[in-house]
XYZ file of C-alpha atoms in Angstrom:
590
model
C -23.548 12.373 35.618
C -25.218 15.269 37.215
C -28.150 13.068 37.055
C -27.215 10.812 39.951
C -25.179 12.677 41.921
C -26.492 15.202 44.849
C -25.290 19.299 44.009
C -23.738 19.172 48.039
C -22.100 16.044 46.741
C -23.254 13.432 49.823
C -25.041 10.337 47.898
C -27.969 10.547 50.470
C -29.519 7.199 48.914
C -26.595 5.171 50.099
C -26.999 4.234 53.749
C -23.681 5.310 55.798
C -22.786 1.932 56.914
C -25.024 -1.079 56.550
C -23.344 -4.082 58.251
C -22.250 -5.777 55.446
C -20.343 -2.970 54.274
C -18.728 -2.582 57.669
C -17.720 -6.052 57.489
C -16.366 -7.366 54.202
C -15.247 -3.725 53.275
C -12.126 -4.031 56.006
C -11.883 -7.482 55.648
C -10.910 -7.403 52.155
C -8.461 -4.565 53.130
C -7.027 -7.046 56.031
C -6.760 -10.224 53.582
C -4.790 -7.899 50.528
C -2.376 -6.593 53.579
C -2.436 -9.839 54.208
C -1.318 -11.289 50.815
C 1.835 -8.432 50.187
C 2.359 -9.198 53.725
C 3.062 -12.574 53.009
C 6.433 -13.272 51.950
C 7.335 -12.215 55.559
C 4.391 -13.560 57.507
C 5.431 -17.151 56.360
C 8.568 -17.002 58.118
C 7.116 -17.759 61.177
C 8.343 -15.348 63.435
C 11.856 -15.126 61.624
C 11.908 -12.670 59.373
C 12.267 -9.092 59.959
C 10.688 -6.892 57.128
C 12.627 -4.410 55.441
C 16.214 -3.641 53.424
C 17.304 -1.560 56.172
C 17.642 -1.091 59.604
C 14.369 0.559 60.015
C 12.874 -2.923 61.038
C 15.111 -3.975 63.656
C 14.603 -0.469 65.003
C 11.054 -0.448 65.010
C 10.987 -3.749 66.405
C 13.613 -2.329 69.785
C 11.219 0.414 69.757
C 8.076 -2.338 70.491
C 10.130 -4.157 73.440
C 11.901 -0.681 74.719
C 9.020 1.018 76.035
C 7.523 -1.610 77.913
C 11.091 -2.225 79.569
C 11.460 1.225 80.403
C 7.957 1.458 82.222
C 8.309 -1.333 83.843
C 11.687 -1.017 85.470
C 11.344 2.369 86.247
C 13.292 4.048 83.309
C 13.025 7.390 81.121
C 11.395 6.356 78.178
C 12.376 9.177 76.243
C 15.973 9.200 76.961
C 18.256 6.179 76.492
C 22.243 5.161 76.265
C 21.062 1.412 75.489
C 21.414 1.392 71.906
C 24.131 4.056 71.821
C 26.314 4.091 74.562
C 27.653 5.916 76.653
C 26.044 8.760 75.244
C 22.629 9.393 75.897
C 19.783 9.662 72.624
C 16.182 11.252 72.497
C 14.107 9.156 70.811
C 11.543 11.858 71.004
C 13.593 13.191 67.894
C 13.563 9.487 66.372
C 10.690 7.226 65.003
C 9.453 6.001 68.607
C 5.831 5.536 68.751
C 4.818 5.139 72.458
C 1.168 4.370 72.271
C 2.075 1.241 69.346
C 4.389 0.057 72.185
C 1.552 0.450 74.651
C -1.121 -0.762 72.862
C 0.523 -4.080 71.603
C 2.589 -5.102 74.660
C 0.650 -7.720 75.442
C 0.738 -9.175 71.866
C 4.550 -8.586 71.569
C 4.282 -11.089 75.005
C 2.282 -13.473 72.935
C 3.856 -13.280 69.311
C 6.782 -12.023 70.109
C 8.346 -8.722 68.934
C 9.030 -9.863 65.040
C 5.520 -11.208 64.610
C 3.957 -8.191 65.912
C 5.329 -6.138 63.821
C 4.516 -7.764 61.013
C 0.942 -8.195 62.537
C 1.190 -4.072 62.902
C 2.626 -3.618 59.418
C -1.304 -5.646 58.493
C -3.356 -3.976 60.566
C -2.074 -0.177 59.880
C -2.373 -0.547 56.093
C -5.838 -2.299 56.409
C -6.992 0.284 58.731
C -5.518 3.626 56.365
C -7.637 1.752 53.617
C -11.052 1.503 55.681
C -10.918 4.832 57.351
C -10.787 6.527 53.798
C -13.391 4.225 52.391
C -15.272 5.241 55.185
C -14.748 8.964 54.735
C -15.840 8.492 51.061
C -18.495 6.642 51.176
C -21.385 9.264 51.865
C -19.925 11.314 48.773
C -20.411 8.129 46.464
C -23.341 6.294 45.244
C -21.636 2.869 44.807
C -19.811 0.897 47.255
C -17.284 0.041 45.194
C -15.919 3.273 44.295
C -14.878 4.105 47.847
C -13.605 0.751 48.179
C -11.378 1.483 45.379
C -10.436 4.817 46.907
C -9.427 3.134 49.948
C -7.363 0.486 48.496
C -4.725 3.213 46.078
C -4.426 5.088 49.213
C -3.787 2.022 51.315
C -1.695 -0.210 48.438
C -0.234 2.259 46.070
C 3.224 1.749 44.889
C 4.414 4.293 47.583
C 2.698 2.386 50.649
C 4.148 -0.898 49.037
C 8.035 1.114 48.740
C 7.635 2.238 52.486
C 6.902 -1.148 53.479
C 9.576 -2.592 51.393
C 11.731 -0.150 53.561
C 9.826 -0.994 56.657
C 8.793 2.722 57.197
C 6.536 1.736 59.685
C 5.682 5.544 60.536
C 5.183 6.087 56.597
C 2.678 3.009 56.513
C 0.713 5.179 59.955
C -1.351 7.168 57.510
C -4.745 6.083 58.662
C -4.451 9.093 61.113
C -5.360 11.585 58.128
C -8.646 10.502 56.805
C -9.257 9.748 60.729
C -8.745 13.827 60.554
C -10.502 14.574 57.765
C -13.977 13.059 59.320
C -13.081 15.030 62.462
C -12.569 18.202 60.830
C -15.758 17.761 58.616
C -17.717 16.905 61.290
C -16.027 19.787 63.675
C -17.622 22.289 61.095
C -20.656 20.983 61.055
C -20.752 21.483 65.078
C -19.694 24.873 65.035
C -22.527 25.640 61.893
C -25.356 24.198 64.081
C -23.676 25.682 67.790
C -24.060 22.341 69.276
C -20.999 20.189 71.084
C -18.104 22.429 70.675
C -16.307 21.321 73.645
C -16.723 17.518 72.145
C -15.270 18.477 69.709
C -12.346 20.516 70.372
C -11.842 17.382 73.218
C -11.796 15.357 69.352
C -9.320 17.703 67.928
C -7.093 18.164 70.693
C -7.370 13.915 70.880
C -6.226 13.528 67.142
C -3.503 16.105 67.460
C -1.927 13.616 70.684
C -2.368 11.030 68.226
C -0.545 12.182 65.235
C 2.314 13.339 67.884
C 2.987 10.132 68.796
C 2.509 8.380 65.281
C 4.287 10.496 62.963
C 5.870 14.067 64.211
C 6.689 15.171 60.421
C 3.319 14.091 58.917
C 1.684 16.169 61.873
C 3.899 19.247 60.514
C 3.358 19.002 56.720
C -0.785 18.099 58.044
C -0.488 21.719 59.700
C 1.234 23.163 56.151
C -1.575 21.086 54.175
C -4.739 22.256 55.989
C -3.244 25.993 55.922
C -2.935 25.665 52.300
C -6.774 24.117 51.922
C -8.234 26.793 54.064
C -6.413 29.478 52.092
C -7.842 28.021 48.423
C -11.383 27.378 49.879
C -11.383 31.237 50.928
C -9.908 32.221 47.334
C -12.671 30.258 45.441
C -15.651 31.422 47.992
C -14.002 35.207 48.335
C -15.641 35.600 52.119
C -14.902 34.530 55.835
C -18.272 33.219 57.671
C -17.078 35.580 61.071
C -19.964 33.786 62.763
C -18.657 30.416 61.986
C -14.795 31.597 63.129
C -16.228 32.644 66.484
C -17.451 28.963 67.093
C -14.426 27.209 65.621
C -12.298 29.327 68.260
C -13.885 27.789 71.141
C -13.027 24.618 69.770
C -9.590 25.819 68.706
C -8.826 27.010 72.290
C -10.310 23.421 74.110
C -7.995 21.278 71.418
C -4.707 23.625 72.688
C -5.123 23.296 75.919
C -6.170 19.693 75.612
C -3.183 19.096 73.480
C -0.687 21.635 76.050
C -1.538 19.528 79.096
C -0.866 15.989 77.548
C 2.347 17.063 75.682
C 3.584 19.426 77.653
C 6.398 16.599 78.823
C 7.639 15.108 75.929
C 7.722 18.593 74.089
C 10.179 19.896 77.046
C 11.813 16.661 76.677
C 12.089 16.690 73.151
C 12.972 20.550 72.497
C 14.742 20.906 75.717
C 17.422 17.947 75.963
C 19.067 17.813 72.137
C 21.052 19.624 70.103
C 20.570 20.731 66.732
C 20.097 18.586 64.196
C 22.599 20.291 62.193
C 24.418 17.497 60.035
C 22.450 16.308 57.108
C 20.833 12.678 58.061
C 20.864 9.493 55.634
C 17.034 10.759 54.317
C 18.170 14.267 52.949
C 15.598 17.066 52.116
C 17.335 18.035 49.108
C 17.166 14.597 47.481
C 14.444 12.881 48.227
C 12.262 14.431 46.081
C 9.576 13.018 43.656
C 10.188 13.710 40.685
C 7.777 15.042 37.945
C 8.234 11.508 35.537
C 7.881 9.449 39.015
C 4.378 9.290 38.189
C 4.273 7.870 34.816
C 7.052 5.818 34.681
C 6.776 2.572 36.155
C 10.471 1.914 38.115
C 12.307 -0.943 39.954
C 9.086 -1.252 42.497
C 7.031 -1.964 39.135
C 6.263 -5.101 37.630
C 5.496 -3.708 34.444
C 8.438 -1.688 34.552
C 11.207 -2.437 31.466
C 14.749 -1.822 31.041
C 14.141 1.654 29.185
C 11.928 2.886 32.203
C 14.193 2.155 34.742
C 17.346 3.176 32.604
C 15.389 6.752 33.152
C 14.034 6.117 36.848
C 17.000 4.717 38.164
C 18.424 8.307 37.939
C 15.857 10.019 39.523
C 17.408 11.816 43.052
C 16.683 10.384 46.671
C 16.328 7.112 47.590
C 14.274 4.536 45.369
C 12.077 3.508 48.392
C 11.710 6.925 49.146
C 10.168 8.141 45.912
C 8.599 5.911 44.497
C 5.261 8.029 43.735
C 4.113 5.940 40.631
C 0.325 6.065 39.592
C 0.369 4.804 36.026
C -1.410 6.120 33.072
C -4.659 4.361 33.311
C -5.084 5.558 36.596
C -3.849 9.125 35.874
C -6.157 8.973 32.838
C -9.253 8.015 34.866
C -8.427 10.521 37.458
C -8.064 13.623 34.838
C -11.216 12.604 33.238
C -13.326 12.507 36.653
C -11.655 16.379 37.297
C -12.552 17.984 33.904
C -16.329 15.727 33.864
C -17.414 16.180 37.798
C -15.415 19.535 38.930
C -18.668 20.789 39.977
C -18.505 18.203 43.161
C -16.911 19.272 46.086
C -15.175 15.715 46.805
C -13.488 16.300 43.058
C -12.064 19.839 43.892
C -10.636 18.977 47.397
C -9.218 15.854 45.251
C -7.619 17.997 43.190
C -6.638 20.869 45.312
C -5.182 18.318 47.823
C -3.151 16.246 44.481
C -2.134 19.369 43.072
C -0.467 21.055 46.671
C 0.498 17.589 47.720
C 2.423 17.082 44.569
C 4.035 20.249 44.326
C 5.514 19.966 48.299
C 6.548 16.488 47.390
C 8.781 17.704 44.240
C 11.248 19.702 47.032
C 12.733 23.163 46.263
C 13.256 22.565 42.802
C 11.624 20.994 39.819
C 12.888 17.669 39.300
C 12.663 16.152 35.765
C 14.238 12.647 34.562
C 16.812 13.149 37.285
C 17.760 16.797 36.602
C 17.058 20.246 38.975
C 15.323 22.665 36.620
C 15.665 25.902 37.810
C 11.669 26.635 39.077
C 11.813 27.525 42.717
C 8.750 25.523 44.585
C 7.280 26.790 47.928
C 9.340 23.887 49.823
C 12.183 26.456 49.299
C 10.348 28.963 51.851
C 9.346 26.276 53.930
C 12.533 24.494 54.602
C 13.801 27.211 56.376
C 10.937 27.494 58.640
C 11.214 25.579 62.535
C 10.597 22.535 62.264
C 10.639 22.096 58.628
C 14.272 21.813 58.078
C 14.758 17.878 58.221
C 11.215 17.404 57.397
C 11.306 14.932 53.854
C 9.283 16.453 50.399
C 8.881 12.710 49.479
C 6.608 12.086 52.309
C 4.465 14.863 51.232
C 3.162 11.499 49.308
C 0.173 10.542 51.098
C -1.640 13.843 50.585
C -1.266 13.177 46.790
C -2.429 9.523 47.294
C -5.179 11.045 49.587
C -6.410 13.388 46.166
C -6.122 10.696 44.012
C -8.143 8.218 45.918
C -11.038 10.886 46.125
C -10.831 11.065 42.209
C -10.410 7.783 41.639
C -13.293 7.123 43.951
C -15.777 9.936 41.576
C -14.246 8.639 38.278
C -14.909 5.098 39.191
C -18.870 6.073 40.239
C -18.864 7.407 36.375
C -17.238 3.744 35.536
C -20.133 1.859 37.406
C -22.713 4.308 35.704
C -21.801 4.093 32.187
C -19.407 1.174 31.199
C -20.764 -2.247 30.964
C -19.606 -4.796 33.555
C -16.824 -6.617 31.697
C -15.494 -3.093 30.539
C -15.450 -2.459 34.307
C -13.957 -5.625 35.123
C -10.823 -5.123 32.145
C -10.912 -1.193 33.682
C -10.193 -2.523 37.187
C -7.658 -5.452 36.582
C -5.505 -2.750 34.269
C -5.494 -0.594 36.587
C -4.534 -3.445 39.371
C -2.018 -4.803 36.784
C 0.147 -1.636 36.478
C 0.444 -1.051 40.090
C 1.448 -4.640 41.007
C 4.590 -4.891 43.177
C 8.108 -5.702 41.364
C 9.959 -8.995 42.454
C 12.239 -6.409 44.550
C 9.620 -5.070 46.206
C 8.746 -8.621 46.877
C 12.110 -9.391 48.619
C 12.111 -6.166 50.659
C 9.175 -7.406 52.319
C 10.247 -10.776 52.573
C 12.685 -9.500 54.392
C 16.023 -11.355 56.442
C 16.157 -14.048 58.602
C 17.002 -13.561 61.911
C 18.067 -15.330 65.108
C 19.592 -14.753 68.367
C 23.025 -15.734 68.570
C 23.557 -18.959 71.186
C 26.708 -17.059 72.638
C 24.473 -13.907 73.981
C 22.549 -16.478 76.346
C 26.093 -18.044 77.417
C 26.680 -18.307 81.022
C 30.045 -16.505 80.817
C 27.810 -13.338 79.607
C 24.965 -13.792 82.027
C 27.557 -13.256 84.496
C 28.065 -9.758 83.604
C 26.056 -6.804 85.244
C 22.943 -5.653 84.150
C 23.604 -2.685 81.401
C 27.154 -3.784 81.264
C 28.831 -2.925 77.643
C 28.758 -5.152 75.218
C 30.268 -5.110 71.831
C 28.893 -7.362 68.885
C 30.634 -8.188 65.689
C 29.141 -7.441 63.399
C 27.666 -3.783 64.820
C 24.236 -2.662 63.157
C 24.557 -1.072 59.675
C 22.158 -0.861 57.023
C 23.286 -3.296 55.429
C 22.656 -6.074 58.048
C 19.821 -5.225 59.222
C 20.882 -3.162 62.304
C 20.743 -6.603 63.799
C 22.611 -6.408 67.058
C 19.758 -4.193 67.424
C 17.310 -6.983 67.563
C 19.262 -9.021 69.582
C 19.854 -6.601 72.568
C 16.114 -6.210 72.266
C 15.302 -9.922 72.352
C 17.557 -10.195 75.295
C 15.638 -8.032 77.144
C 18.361 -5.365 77.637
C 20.566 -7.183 79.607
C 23.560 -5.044 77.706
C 23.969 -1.635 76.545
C 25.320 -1.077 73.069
C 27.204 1.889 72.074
C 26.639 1.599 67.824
C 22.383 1.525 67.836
C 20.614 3.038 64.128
C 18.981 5.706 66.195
C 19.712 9.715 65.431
C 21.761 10.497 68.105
C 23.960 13.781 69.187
C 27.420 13.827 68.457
C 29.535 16.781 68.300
C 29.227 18.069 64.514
C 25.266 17.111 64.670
C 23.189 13.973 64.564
C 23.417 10.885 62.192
C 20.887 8.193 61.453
C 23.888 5.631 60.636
C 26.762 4.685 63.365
C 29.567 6.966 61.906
C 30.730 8.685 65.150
C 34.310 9.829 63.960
C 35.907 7.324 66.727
C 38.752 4.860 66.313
C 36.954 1.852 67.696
C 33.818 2.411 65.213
C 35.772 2.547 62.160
C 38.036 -0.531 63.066
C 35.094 -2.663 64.174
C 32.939 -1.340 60.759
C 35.583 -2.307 58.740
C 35.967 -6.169 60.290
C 32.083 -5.934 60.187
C 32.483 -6.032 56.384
C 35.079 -8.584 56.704
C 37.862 -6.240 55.916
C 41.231 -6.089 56.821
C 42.255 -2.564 58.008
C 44.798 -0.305 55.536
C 46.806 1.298 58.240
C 48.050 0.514 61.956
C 45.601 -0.103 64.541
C 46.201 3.386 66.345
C 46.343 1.075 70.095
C 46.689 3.737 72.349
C 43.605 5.524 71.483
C 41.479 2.308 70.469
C 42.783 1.258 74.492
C 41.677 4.420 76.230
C 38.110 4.237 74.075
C 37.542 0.437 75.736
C 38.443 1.885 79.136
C 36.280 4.933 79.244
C 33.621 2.870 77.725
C 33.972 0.244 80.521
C 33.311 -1.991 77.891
C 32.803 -5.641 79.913
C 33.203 -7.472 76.377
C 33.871 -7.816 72.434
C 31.865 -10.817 71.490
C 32.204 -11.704 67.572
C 29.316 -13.785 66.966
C 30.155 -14.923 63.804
C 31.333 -19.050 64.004
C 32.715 -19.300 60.550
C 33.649 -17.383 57.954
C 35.286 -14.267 58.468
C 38.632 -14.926 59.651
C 39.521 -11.607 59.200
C 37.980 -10.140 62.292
C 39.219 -12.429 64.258
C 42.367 -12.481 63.637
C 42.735 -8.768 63.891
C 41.173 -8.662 67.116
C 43.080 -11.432 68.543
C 46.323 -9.422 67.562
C 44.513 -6.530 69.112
C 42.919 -8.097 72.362
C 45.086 -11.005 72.580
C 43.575 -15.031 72.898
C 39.549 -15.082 72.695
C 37.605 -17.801 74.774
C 35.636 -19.580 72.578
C 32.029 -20.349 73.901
C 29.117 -21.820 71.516
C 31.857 -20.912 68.631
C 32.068 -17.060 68.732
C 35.307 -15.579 69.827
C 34.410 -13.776 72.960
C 36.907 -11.134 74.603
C 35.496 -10.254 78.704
C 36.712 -7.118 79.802
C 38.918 -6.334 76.836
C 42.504 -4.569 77.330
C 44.973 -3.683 74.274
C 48.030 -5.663 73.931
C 50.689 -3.305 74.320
């Protein structure tokens, strides 16, 4: 192997990017986003990705900012989606520049197809920028191709999109990073363009911000880490090459201070703490140690017997899904122990190995079961700004190692296996990480629609940002879909039950579970459930008056009686209007 490989491990016989490379290398990444993409992308506009909530938020998230700008509103701060209080979606999954950038397509598509369009273009683009990074340290084109596409379509990436994580699927940004860094070094060796480059850092730093606040954080932990093992193995500090990086340092903070400086005082200065434990919980979503081998409910190759055993694992399933399969582990092993002389192989490893360990919490996790081994995440939970951060989504630092090892072992594949043993190699290695049929019906998604009642005239009548009430109010379950429609309306109405972390007085929640009369009464009717005790009136009437709720609109024509008839005996006779029960400026029957 040492044969054809360069000791400073750059291939320099491979060109950096011929054309063709640049070309059908992303395009193949764009048509297999494409393909998993498709159960949803067939809907035409109609189905919104996802088993929770996450995609109706995202999508409120695409048609919020431009509102906001537009009409002269705080972006940051909002009582739409939860009034009357106000929220700080600084401290939520809001990505400003995606809302920005595509407002002009969510015009033309409309806000469902562009976020399926987005859900395309960010896995196709966290593919290419790896393959990209790789390919100097590779002699065939094919190995960083396959680099690209297990960090880009792993079973992790396909869980997170299953889950419509679109922050999770943002993971581009970090081999965007890594060719900055790399490339920031080599300024600061040769004293040339320092100021560039620190412009470069300072640039990427704004740009993780905005895409993914916790991935920014456990980035920060990460390259710590890294620089701390790269100083163990070489035993010396180049004090030369520290003076250079601090001029870059010192342009990237004050690049960074003058560009955040808002939404930081914004987002540290206007919420409380985040003190109640949210639906994704530190202490259970962690990976666990079998995760990797045994293929679970987002497998297709998975069996009864495997997901008897995974189906216990803690956290959520969509959460920790970190599966790599034994071929692949295998083929990644073998690369470690047979190349560990090449730098890309040991910054594979050291970046599996610490990415691995974060991701498996505070404790060792095995089939299920806390073993008592203390992990660093125990010191670093307690740190600022690590509290609510998630060990499962230490994930695509591991998928990040793997895909440089996969990317050497597969160069060794290409050099010494015949091309039909590469060909069986690949398509096992393909086979085992193909999606489940659940997986499949995450992304396929729900169907959605805008009620005909919203767009009554009885309701245009109201004021702009009047209260309005939907049954049924977002839960995971469905969708957070009042969610969508507020957002497809164009916030004519405020809402007071939005999926958005939001303050209340014993901490924050991620689901609507204020402890308030009027929430509980209208969850249980939005599971078409009759209540078990006395509607408690007078408090349920002084809630609808100092809410200045302007109306209770159940949208649902047929079907769940239940509701209806408890909120007639609450609110008296509804006016029916395109066959939803509609109650305008609400008062309890006494």
């Amino acid at each position: 192997m040492a044969n054809h490989v360069e000791s400073n491990d750059v291939v320099r016989s491979a060109p950096r990017l011929p054309l063709t490379w640049g070309v059908w290398m992303p395009l193949s990444y764009l048509a297999l986003s494409a393909l998993l993409l498709s159960p949803a992308l067939l809907g035409g506009g109609t189905r919104l990705v996802g088993y929770g909530a996450d995609g109706a938020m995202h999508q409120w998230f695409l048609q919020w900012f431009p509102y906001a700008i537009s009409h002269g509103v705080n972006p940051f701060i909002s009582n739409y989606a939860t009034a009357p209080q106000n929220t700080n979606l600084l401290w939520n999954n809001a990505n400003l520049l995606l809302g920005l950038a595509f407002w002009p397509v969510v015009r033309l598509l409309g806000a469902v197809n562009t976020l399926n369009l987005l859900y395309v273009v960010l896995m196709a683009s966290a593919g290419s920028l790896l393959a990209w990074q790789l390919r100097p340290h590779v002699r065939h084109a094919s190995s960083a191709w396959m680099g690209g596409a297990i960090f880009a379509f792993a079973p992790w990436m396909q869980s997170e999109l299953a889950a419509a994580h679109l922050t999770m699927l943002a993971i581009g940004t970090l081999p965007l990073g890594w060719w900055i860094g790399t490339r920031t070094l080599a300024a600061a060796r040769e004293k040339r363009h320092l100021v560039r480059w620190g412009l470069a850092c300072g640039g990427w730093l704004i740009l993780q911000y905005w895409s993914d606040k916790e991935l920014l954080a456990t980035t920060a932990v990460m390259v710590g880490c890294l620089v701390a093992l790269r100083w163990f193995w070489g035993r010396r500090v180049d004090l030369a090459l520290v003076r250079q990086l601090s001029t870059v340092v010192v342009v990237a903070i004050v690049v960074t201070a003058a560009l955040l400086a808002v939404p930081l005082a914004i987002q540290f200065g206007s919420h409380v703490s985040l003190s109640q434990s949210t639906v994704s919980s530190p202490k259970t979503n962690v990976i666990d140690l079998l995760a990797y081998i045994l293929p679970g409910y987002g497998q297709l190759v998975s069996s009864s017997f495997t997901t008897s055993i995974t189906g216990h694992f803690t956290g959520e399933l969509l959460e920790t899904d970190l599966y790599l399969g034994l071929p692949l582990i295998v083929l990644v092993v073998v690369a470690a122990c047979r190349q560990w002389g090449r730098p890309l192989v040991r910054f594979g490893v050291a970046c599996t190995l610490l990415g691995a360990i974060f991701a498996s919490g505070a404790w060792l996790h095995i089939a299920g079961h806390s073993v008592e081994l203390p992990l660093p995440w125990l010191l670093l939970g307690h740190l600022p700004g690590y509290a609510k951060a998630i060990p499962a989504r230490m994930a695509p630092f591991v998928l990040a190692g793997v895909a440089c090892l996969l990317a050497a072992g597969w160069d060794e594949v290409r050099w010494r296996l015949q091309p039909p043993l590469q060909v069986l190699l690949a398509l096992l290695l393909a086979a085992t990480l193909l999606p489940s049929t659940g997986i499949v019906q995450g992304i396929r998604g729900s169907s959605v629609s805008m009620p005909r009642v919203l767009s009554s005239a009885a309701l245009r009548a109201l004021r702009s940002g009047a209260m309005v009430i939907t049954v049924p109010i977002p839960t995971r379950s469905n969708h957070g879909i009042s969610m969508y429609w507020q957002s497809e309306d164009q916030f004519r109405f405020k809402e007071p039950f939005g999926f958005l972390l939001h303050p209340s007085p014993s901490g924050a929640y991620t689901d609507n579970f204020n402890p308030s009369p009027l929430e509980s009464l209208l969850l249980t009717l939005t599971e078409d459930r009759r209540p078990t005790s006395p509607l408690p009136r007078a408090a349920l009437a002084r809630q609808i008056q100092d809410w200045r709720v302007a109306a209770i609109v159940d949208v649902r024509e047929s079907g769940f009686q239940n509701s209806e008839r408890v909120l007639e005996s609450l609110l008296g006779q509804p006016r029916m209007i395109d066959g939803a029960a509609v109650w305008l400026h609400p008062h309890v029957l006494s």
